[in-house]
């Protein structure tokens, strides 16, 4: 059950304490207070967990500071959008807000290879005014003979350069919980020069111990990448592990499904699920056109498949785009064939803005139709 407080009722207010007191009078019920950053206001919600099925709604609904009491479905208890929860919610991290209504591009290196390429990448981002990027230090590779990422060795220069070029958030995959500590320590040593959004890669989508560990830390938000060979329901349940650990700062990322029905693309593009994930959950939704398409093929209309695919996700309401760039894709140690060139960054962003505007116009059209 969720008790939604009226606007401006803060988590630490006596009204919220009263809701918790009333709730915890029932046996085996625990109350968790959550502060939720909405698109227009901060919301306080009290989640009642445990044996809540026999608790009546009325005692809560009658309280003056309560807006409504909602009985939640069994499914996606923590990340789900439950009946009556119409507000778009999200979170803020390092000065950047994420909701189902806004839009960000995380353009950058699939894998960090050298200080020079990292600096060139970050300089290009600053040149176009981007403060969000990707930079992989821990790379899960199909073959053990392939480059595995520089790991913690590269973190000092990555964070220092991020600070130098005003990067606020780096999306960075972790494949083991010890990586979270390494990132935390390196960030601290850099004087917290930047922020990190931890990425759970598609190959770890059902690594439940990793999900629990990343869910239990509250320093970093998480980008969860949909499992490439499991159902959407299974991926959402996996994501639920992050939230039940208490970390609600989650972005859900679509990155294509592994099936040769997607050939000649690397994965079968699943961006039609952008509105589905927005309906089932209140998480901001990201698309990764680079890992979905996997190559830089050009369509006869002069537009890259990656750009077409990006547009498909944005026109459907995606909130983030995670996309690979590299100063010299031929020399990239991971996923060079799908990396866009730095000179393609500016037109790519213009394309994104164009399609985002079209999406917003579509929203207005249907709102007034
Ligand atoms: C990545 O983003 O670098 C990556 C490995 O993606 P995925 O987990 O979606 O394959
Ligand atoms: Mn990659």
Short mmCIF file of C-alpha atoms and ligand atoms in Angstrom, two decimals:
data_model
loop_
_atom_site.label_atom_id
_atom_site.label_comp_id
_atom_site.label_asym_id
_atom_site.label_seq_id
_atom_site.Cartn_x
_atom_site.Cartn_y
_atom_site.Cartn_z
CA UNK A 1 0.00 0.00 0.00
CA UNK A 2 1.21 3.52 -0.73
CA UNK A 3 0.08 6.61 1.14
CA UNK A 4 0.61 9.66 -1.04
CA UNK A 5 0.92 12.85 1.00
CA UNK A 6 -0.46 16.20 -0.16
CA UNK A 7 1.83 18.66 -1.91
CA UNK A 8 4.41 20.28 0.36
CA UNK A 9 4.07 17.72 3.16
CA UNK A 10 7.72 16.95 3.81
CA UNK A 11 9.08 13.52 4.79
CA UNK A 12 10.18 14.80 8.18
CA UNK A 13 6.82 16.41 9.06
CA UNK A 14 4.65 15.30 12.02
CA UNK A 15 1.87 14.35 9.55
CA UNK A 16 4.14 11.74 7.96
CA UNK A 17 5.22 10.49 11.38
CA UNK A 18 1.52 10.02 12.20
CA UNK A 19 0.98 7.92 9.04
CA UNK A 20 3.96 5.74 9.98
CA UNK A 21 2.67 5.38 13.55
CA UNK A 22 -0.81 4.33 12.42
CA UNK A 23 0.61 1.92 9.83
CA UNK A 24 3.00 0.25 12.21
CA UNK A 25 0.20 -0.47 14.67
CA UNK A 26 -0.77 -3.30 12.32
CA UNK A 27 1.20 -6.53 12.86
CA UNK A 28 4.09 -7.30 10.47
CA UNK A 29 3.87 -3.95 8.71
CA UNK A 30 6.86 -1.72 8.10
CA UNK A 31 6.67 1.81 6.71
CA UNK A 32 9.26 3.34 4.39
CA UNK A 33 9.12 7.08 3.69
CA UNK A 34 10.23 8.17 0.25
CA UNK A 35 10.86 11.64 -1.07
CA UNK A 36 10.10 11.69 -4.76
CA UNK A 37 11.22 14.36 -7.17
CA UNK A 38 8.24 15.00 -9.42
CA UNK A 39 8.25 16.97 -12.65
CA UNK A 40 6.69 19.95 -10.92
CA UNK A 41 6.97 19.30 -7.17
CA UNK A 42 8.46 17.11 -4.49
CA UNK A 43 6.18 14.31 -3.37
CA UNK A 44 6.28 12.36 -0.15
CA UNK A 45 5.03 8.79 -0.31
CA UNK A 46 4.87 6.29 2.53
CA UNK A 47 5.23 2.70 1.36
CA UNK A 48 3.66 0.15 3.69
CA UNK A 49 5.44 -3.17 3.34
CA UNK A 50 4.66 -6.62 4.73
CA UNK A 51 1.20 -7.95 5.58
CA UNK A 52 -0.79 -5.05 4.20
CA UNK A 53 -3.67 -6.85 2.49
CA UNK A 54 -6.01 -6.54 5.48
CA UNK A 55 -5.19 -2.91 6.31
CA UNK A 56 -8.14 -0.63 5.44
CA UNK A 57 -7.54 2.49 3.32
CA UNK A 58 -9.96 4.70 5.26
CA UNK A 59 -7.88 5.58 8.36
CA UNK A 60 -5.26 7.04 6.02
CA UNK A 61 -7.63 8.63 3.54
CA UNK A 62 -9.30 10.50 6.40
CA UNK A 63 -6.08 12.23 7.44
CA UNK A 64 -5.98 15.87 6.33
CA UNK A 65 -2.41 15.67 5.01
CA UNK A 66 -3.02 12.56 2.90
CA UNK A 67 -3.86 12.96 -0.77
CA UNK A 68 -4.71 9.33 -1.40
CA UNK A 69 -4.06 5.76 -0.33
CA UNK A 70 -3.30 3.25 -3.09
CA UNK A 71 -3.34 -0.50 -2.93
CA UNK A 72 -0.44 -1.72 -5.06
CA UNK A 73 -0.38 -4.62 -7.45
CA UNK A 74 1.79 -7.57 -6.57
CA UNK A 75 3.95 -6.88 -9.58
CA UNK A 76 6.79 -4.36 -9.64
CA UNK A 77 5.92 -3.17 -6.14
CA UNK A 78 8.85 -0.80 -5.89
CA UNK A 79 9.36 0.44 -9.46
CA UNK A 80 5.79 0.02 -10.75
CA UNK A 81 3.36 2.75 -11.69
CA UNK A 82 0.39 1.83 -9.57
CA UNK A 83 -3.20 2.83 -10.12
CA UNK A 84 -3.64 6.48 -9.25
CA UNK A 85 0.06 7.31 -9.57
CA UNK A 86 -0.17 9.69 -12.47
CA UNK A 87 2.65 12.07 -11.55
CA UNK A 88 5.85 11.53 -13.40
CA UNK A 89 8.60 11.10 -10.83
CA UNK A 90 12.31 10.90 -11.09
CA UNK A 91 15.44 11.91 -9.29
CA UNK A 92 18.25 14.39 -9.28
CA UNK A 93 21.91 13.53 -9.24
CA UNK A 94 24.87 15.90 -9.29
CA UNK A 95 22.63 18.73 -10.41
CA UNK A 96 21.03 16.82 -13.28
CA UNK A 97 17.35 15.89 -13.12
CA UNK A 98 15.93 12.69 -14.59
CA UNK A 99 12.20 12.13 -15.11
CA UNK A 100 9.92 10.56 -17.66
CA UNK A 101 9.40 14.05 -19.06
CA UNK A 102 12.89 15.34 -19.72
CA UNK A 103 15.69 14.42 -22.09
CA UNK A 104 19.47 13.90 -21.96
CA UNK A 105 22.13 12.53 -24.26
CA UNK A 106 24.98 10.44 -22.80
CA UNK A 107 27.47 10.42 -25.66
CA UNK A 108 30.94 9.01 -25.18
CA UNK A 109 33.42 6.18 -25.23
CA UNK A 110 32.23 2.59 -25.10
CA UNK A 111 35.52 1.82 -23.38
CA UNK A 112 38.24 4.08 -22.03
CA UNK A 113 41.46 3.23 -23.86
CA UNK A 114 43.89 6.12 -23.39
CA UNK A 115 44.10 9.47 -21.59
CA UNK A 116 44.46 11.18 -24.94
CA UNK A 117 41.28 9.73 -26.44
CA UNK A 118 39.40 10.38 -23.22
CA UNK A 119 40.50 14.01 -23.25
CA UNK A 120 39.59 14.45 -26.93
CA UNK A 121 36.17 12.97 -26.24
CA UNK A 122 35.49 15.17 -23.22
CA UNK A 123 36.75 18.27 -25.00
CA UNK A 124 34.32 17.59 -27.86
CA UNK A 125 31.47 17.18 -25.36
CA UNK A 126 32.28 20.47 -23.73
CA UNK A 127 32.39 22.05 -27.19
CA UNK A 128 28.74 21.13 -27.77
CA UNK A 129 27.64 21.82 -24.19
CA UNK A 130 27.09 18.22 -23.07
CA UNK A 131 27.75 17.37 -19.43
CA UNK A 132 26.68 13.72 -19.52
CA UNK A 133 28.76 10.95 -21.04
CA UNK A 134 29.62 7.26 -21.00
CA UNK A 135 33.07 5.77 -20.39
CA UNK A 136 33.53 2.06 -19.72
CA UNK A 137 36.35 0.98 -17.41
CA UNK A 138 35.11 -2.55 -16.70
CA UNK A 139 34.13 -4.29 -19.91
CA UNK A 140 32.29 -7.62 -19.98
CA UNK A 141 33.59 -9.24 -23.17
CA UNK A 142 32.44 -12.36 -24.97
CA UNK A 143 36.00 -13.61 -25.36
CA UNK A 144 38.52 -13.67 -22.51
CA UNK A 145 41.20 -12.72 -25.07
CA UNK A 146 39.53 -9.39 -25.82
CA UNK A 147 40.34 -6.11 -24.06
CA UNK A 148 38.67 -6.22 -20.66
CA UNK A 149 38.85 -2.49 -19.88
CA UNK A 150 41.53 -0.70 -17.88
CA UNK A 151 39.55 -1.11 -14.67
CA UNK A 152 40.46 1.01 -11.68
CA UNK A 153 43.77 2.09 -13.23
CA UNK A 154 42.07 4.50 -15.59
CA UNK A 155 39.67 6.02 -13.05
CA UNK A 156 42.03 8.76 -11.75
CA UNK A 157 42.56 10.30 -15.17
CA UNK A 158 38.98 9.76 -16.31
CA UNK A 159 37.61 11.61 -13.28
CA UNK A 160 40.23 14.33 -13.39
CA UNK A 161 39.56 15.00 -17.07
CA UNK A 162 35.82 14.92 -16.43
CA UNK A 163 36.27 17.68 -13.87
CA UNK A 164 38.43 19.65 -16.28
CA UNK A 165 35.75 19.53 -18.99
CA UNK A 166 32.73 20.08 -16.68
CA UNK A 167 31.30 16.59 -17.12
CA UNK A 168 28.68 16.03 -14.42
CA UNK A 169 27.80 12.38 -14.91
CA UNK A 170 29.61 9.41 -16.47
CA UNK A 171 27.63 6.23 -17.13
CA UNK A 172 30.02 3.42 -16.24
CA UNK A 173 29.33 -0.30 -16.15
CA UNK A 174 30.22 -2.37 -13.09
CA UNK A 175 30.45 -6.13 -13.38
CA UNK A 176 31.28 -6.83 -9.74
CA UNK A 177 30.29 -5.09 -6.53
CA UNK A 178 33.95 -4.37 -5.71
CA UNK A 179 33.96 -2.00 -8.70
CA UNK A 180 31.51 0.26 -6.87
CA UNK A 181 34.01 0.70 -4.04
CA UNK A 182 36.83 1.34 -6.51
CA UNK A 183 34.75 4.03 -8.21
CA UNK A 184 33.76 5.60 -4.89
CA UNK A 185 37.38 5.75 -3.74
CA UNK A 186 38.70 7.14 -7.02
CA UNK A 187 35.96 9.77 -7.09
CA UNK A 188 36.82 10.80 -3.57
CA UNK A 189 40.51 11.04 -4.48
CA UNK A 190 39.57 13.28 -7.40
CA UNK A 191 37.76 15.63 -4.99
CA UNK A 192 34.45 14.38 -6.44
CA UNK A 193 35.33 16.01 -9.73
CA UNK A 194 32.31 14.41 -11.42
CA UNK A 195 29.49 11.92 -10.79
CA UNK A 196 28.93 8.33 -11.88
CA UNK A 197 25.78 6.52 -12.92
CA UNK A 198 26.48 2.82 -12.43
CA UNK A 199 25.52 0.70 -15.40
CA UNK A 200 24.27 -2.87 -15.05
CA UNK A 201 24.99 -4.44 -18.42
CA UNK A 202 22.66 -6.70 -20.30
CA UNK A 203 24.83 -9.73 -19.47
CA UNK A 204 24.34 -9.07 -15.77
CA UNK A 205 20.65 -8.27 -15.97
CA UNK A 206 19.89 -11.33 -13.84
CA UNK A 207 23.00 -11.31 -11.69
CA UNK A 208 20.87 -10.99 -8.59
CA UNK A 209 23.74 -10.64 -6.12
CA UNK A 210 25.18 -7.75 -8.12
CA UNK A 211 21.72 -6.17 -8.37
CA UNK A 212 21.23 -6.47 -4.61
CA UNK A 213 24.63 -4.95 -3.90
CA UNK A 214 24.12 -2.04 -6.28
CA UNK A 215 20.59 -1.56 -4.92
CA UNK A 216 21.86 -1.37 -1.38
CA UNK A 217 24.29 1.46 -2.01
CA UNK A 218 22.77 4.90 -2.21
CA UNK A 219 25.70 6.94 -3.46
CA UNK A 220 25.14 6.34 -7.15
CA UNK A 221 22.10 6.12 -9.41
CA UNK A 222 21.86 3.08 -11.66
CA UNK A 223 21.23 2.52 -15.33
CA UNK A 224 19.80 -0.98 -15.76
CA UNK A 225 20.15 -2.43 -19.26
CA UNK A 226 17.40 -4.78 -20.31
CA UNK A 227 18.43 -8.42 -20.48
CA UNK A 228 19.03 -9.29 -24.13
CA UNK A 229 17.48 -12.75 -24.03
CA UNK A 230 14.78 -12.51 -21.39
CA UNK A 231 11.26 -11.10 -21.37
CA UNK A 232 10.46 -7.51 -20.46
CA UNK A 233 8.70 -8.83 -17.37
CA UNK A 234 11.85 -10.66 -16.30
CA UNK A 235 13.95 -7.54 -16.83
CA UNK A 236 11.52 -5.40 -14.82
CA UNK A 237 11.58 -7.96 -12.01
CA UNK A 238 15.37 -7.90 -12.08
CA UNK A 239 15.24 -4.12 -11.85
CA UNK A 240 12.95 -4.48 -8.86
CA UNK A 241 15.93 -6.00 -7.00
CA UNK A 242 17.69 -2.62 -7.25
CA UNK A 243 14.73 -0.76 -5.81
CA UNK A 244 14.00 -3.21 -3.01
CA UNK A 245 17.55 -2.59 -1.80
CA UNK A 246 16.42 1.00 -1.27
CA UNK A 247 17.98 2.62 -4.33
CA UNK A 248 15.20 4.29 -6.28
CA UNK A 249 17.39 6.34 -8.57
CA UNK A 250 17.06 4.00 -11.54
CA UNK A 251 16.99 4.46 -15.30
CA UNK A 252 15.74 1.60 -17.47
CA UNK A 253 17.67 1.22 -20.74
CA UNK A 254 16.49 -0.54 -23.90
CA UNK A 255 19.38 -1.79 -26.05
CA UNK A 256 17.89 -4.33 -28.45
CA UNK A 257 17.27 -8.06 -28.14
CA UNK A 258 19.60 -10.83 -29.18
CA UNK A 259 18.03 -12.77 -32.02
CA UNK A 260 19.15 -13.33 -35.58
CA UNK A 261 15.74 -11.99 -36.61
CA UNK A 262 17.43 -8.63 -36.11
CA UNK A 263 20.12 -9.38 -38.71
CA UNK A 264 21.92 -7.54 -40.21
CA UNK A 265 21.78 -5.36 -37.09
CA UNK A 266 23.62 -6.54 -33.99
CA UNK A 267 20.38 -6.76 -32.02
CA UNK A 268 16.68 -6.49 -32.77
CA UNK A 269 15.63 -2.95 -31.93
CA UNK A 270 13.01 -2.86 -29.16
CA UNK A 271 12.36 0.86 -28.83
CA UNK A 272 8.62 0.31 -29.31
CA UNK A 273 8.83 -0.61 -25.62
CA UNK A 274 9.69 2.96 -24.55
CA UNK A 275 6.03 3.85 -23.85
CA UNK A 276 5.42 0.40 -22.39
CA UNK A 277 8.13 0.81 -19.75
CA UNK A 278 6.86 4.33 -19.02
CA UNK A 279 3.37 2.95 -18.48
CA UNK A 280 4.40 0.01 -16.31
CA UNK A 281 6.93 1.94 -14.20
CA UNK A 282 7.78 5.50 -13.26
CA UNK A 283 11.41 5.11 -14.32
CA UNK A 284 13.03 7.40 -16.89
CA UNK A 285 13.68 5.34 -20.04
CA UNK A 286 16.94 5.31 -21.97
CA UNK A 287 17.69 3.93 -25.42
CA UNK A 288 21.07 2.67 -26.61
CA UNK A 289 21.06 2.79 -30.42
CA UNK A 290 24.78 1.89 -30.66
CA UNK A 291 24.56 -1.53 -29.05
CA UNK A 292 21.20 -2.13 -30.73
CA UNK A 293 22.44 -1.53 -34.29
CA UNK A 294 26.12 -2.35 -33.79
CA UNK A 295 27.46 -0.87 -37.02
CA UNK A 296 27.75 2.39 -38.90
CA UNK A 297 25.78 1.50 -41.99
CA UNK A 298 24.33 4.33 -44.03
CA UNK A 299 20.82 4.15 -45.46
CA UNK A 300 20.23 5.31 -49.05
CA UNK A 301 18.58 8.46 -47.66
CA UNK A 302 21.98 9.56 -46.30
CA UNK A 303 21.12 8.87 -42.64
CA UNK A 304 22.99 6.32 -40.51
CA UNK A 305 20.98 3.35 -39.21
CA UNK A 306 22.11 4.43 -35.74
CA UNK A 307 20.61 7.90 -36.25
CA UNK A 308 17.37 6.42 -37.63
CA UNK A 309 17.12 4.11 -34.65
CA UNK A 310 17.84 6.93 -32.22
CA UNK A 311 15.02 8.91 -33.78
CA UNK A 312 12.65 5.95 -33.37
CA UNK A 313 13.35 5.88 -29.63
CA UNK A 314 13.09 9.65 -29.16
CA UNK A 315 9.87 9.99 -31.15
CA UNK A 316 8.42 7.37 -28.79
CA UNK A 317 9.35 9.47 -25.74
CA UNK A 318 12.79 8.21 -24.64
CA UNK A 319 14.32 10.28 -21.82
CA UNK A 320 17.98 9.43 -22.38
CA UNK A 321 20.14 8.36 -25.29
CA UNK A 322 23.31 6.37 -24.54
CA UNK A 323 25.49 6.46 -27.63
CA UNK A 324 29.04 5.48 -28.58
CA UNK A 325 31.50 8.01 -30.01
CA UNK A 326 35.27 7.72 -30.46
CA UNK A 327 37.94 10.15 -31.73
CA UNK A 328 39.48 7.31 -33.79
CA UNK A 329 37.05 4.41 -34.11
CA UNK A 330 39.63 2.34 -36.05
CA UNK A 331 41.83 2.31 -32.97
CA UNK A 332 39.06 1.68 -30.43
CA UNK A 333 39.68 -1.39 -28.28
CA UNK A 334 35.99 -2.17 -28.02
CA UNK A 335 33.05 -1.68 -30.39
CA UNK A 336 34.88 0.62 -32.84
CA UNK A 337 32.56 -0.31 -35.75
CA UNK A 338 29.55 1.27 -34.04
CA UNK A 339 31.28 4.43 -32.78
CA UNK A 340 30.35 7.75 -34.35
CA UNK A 341 33.06 10.32 -35.12
CA UNK A 342 33.53 13.49 -33.10
CA UNK A 343 32.59 15.58 -36.14
CA UNK A 344 29.28 13.70 -36.17
CA UNK A 345 28.46 14.77 -32.61
CA UNK A 346 26.99 18.15 -33.39
CA UNK A 347 24.67 16.98 -36.22
CA UNK A 348 23.66 13.98 -34.11
CA UNK A 349 22.60 16.29 -31.26
CA UNK A 350 20.74 18.56 -33.68
CA UNK A 351 18.90 15.51 -34.99
CA UNK A 352 18.02 14.44 -31.43
CA UNK A 353 16.70 17.93 -30.60
CA UNK A 354 14.64 17.96 -33.80
CA UNK A 355 12.99 14.65 -33.04
CA UNK A 356 12.49 15.49 -29.37
CA UNK A 357 10.65 18.64 -30.45
CA UNK A 358 8.50 16.57 -32.77
CA UNK A 359 7.71 14.21 -29.87
CA UNK A 360 6.66 17.15 -27.69
CA UNK A 361 4.45 18.43 -30.50
CA UNK A 362 2.86 14.99 -30.81
CA UNK A 363 2.11 15.09 -27.09
CA UNK A 364 0.42 18.48 -27.44
CA UNK A 365 -1.52 17.28 -30.48
CA UNK A 366 -3.01 14.33 -28.61
CA UNK A 367 -3.60 16.40 -25.47
CA UNK A 368 -5.88 18.76 -27.38
CA UNK A 369 -7.38 16.30 -29.90
C1 LIG B 1 27.82 -1.10 -23.00
O1 LIG B 1 26.95 -0.23 -22.91
O2 LIG B 1 29.03 -0.86 -23.03
C2 LIG B 1 27.41 -2.51 -23.06
C3 LIG B 1 28.28 -3.52 -22.94
O3 LIG B 1 26.11 -2.63 -23.30
P1 LIG B 1 25.15 -3.90 -23.13
O4 LIG B 1 25.29 -4.36 -21.72
O5 LIG B 1 23.81 -3.34 -23.46
O6 LIG B 1 25.63 -4.91 -24.14
MN1 LIG B 2 30.10 -1.60 -26.16
#
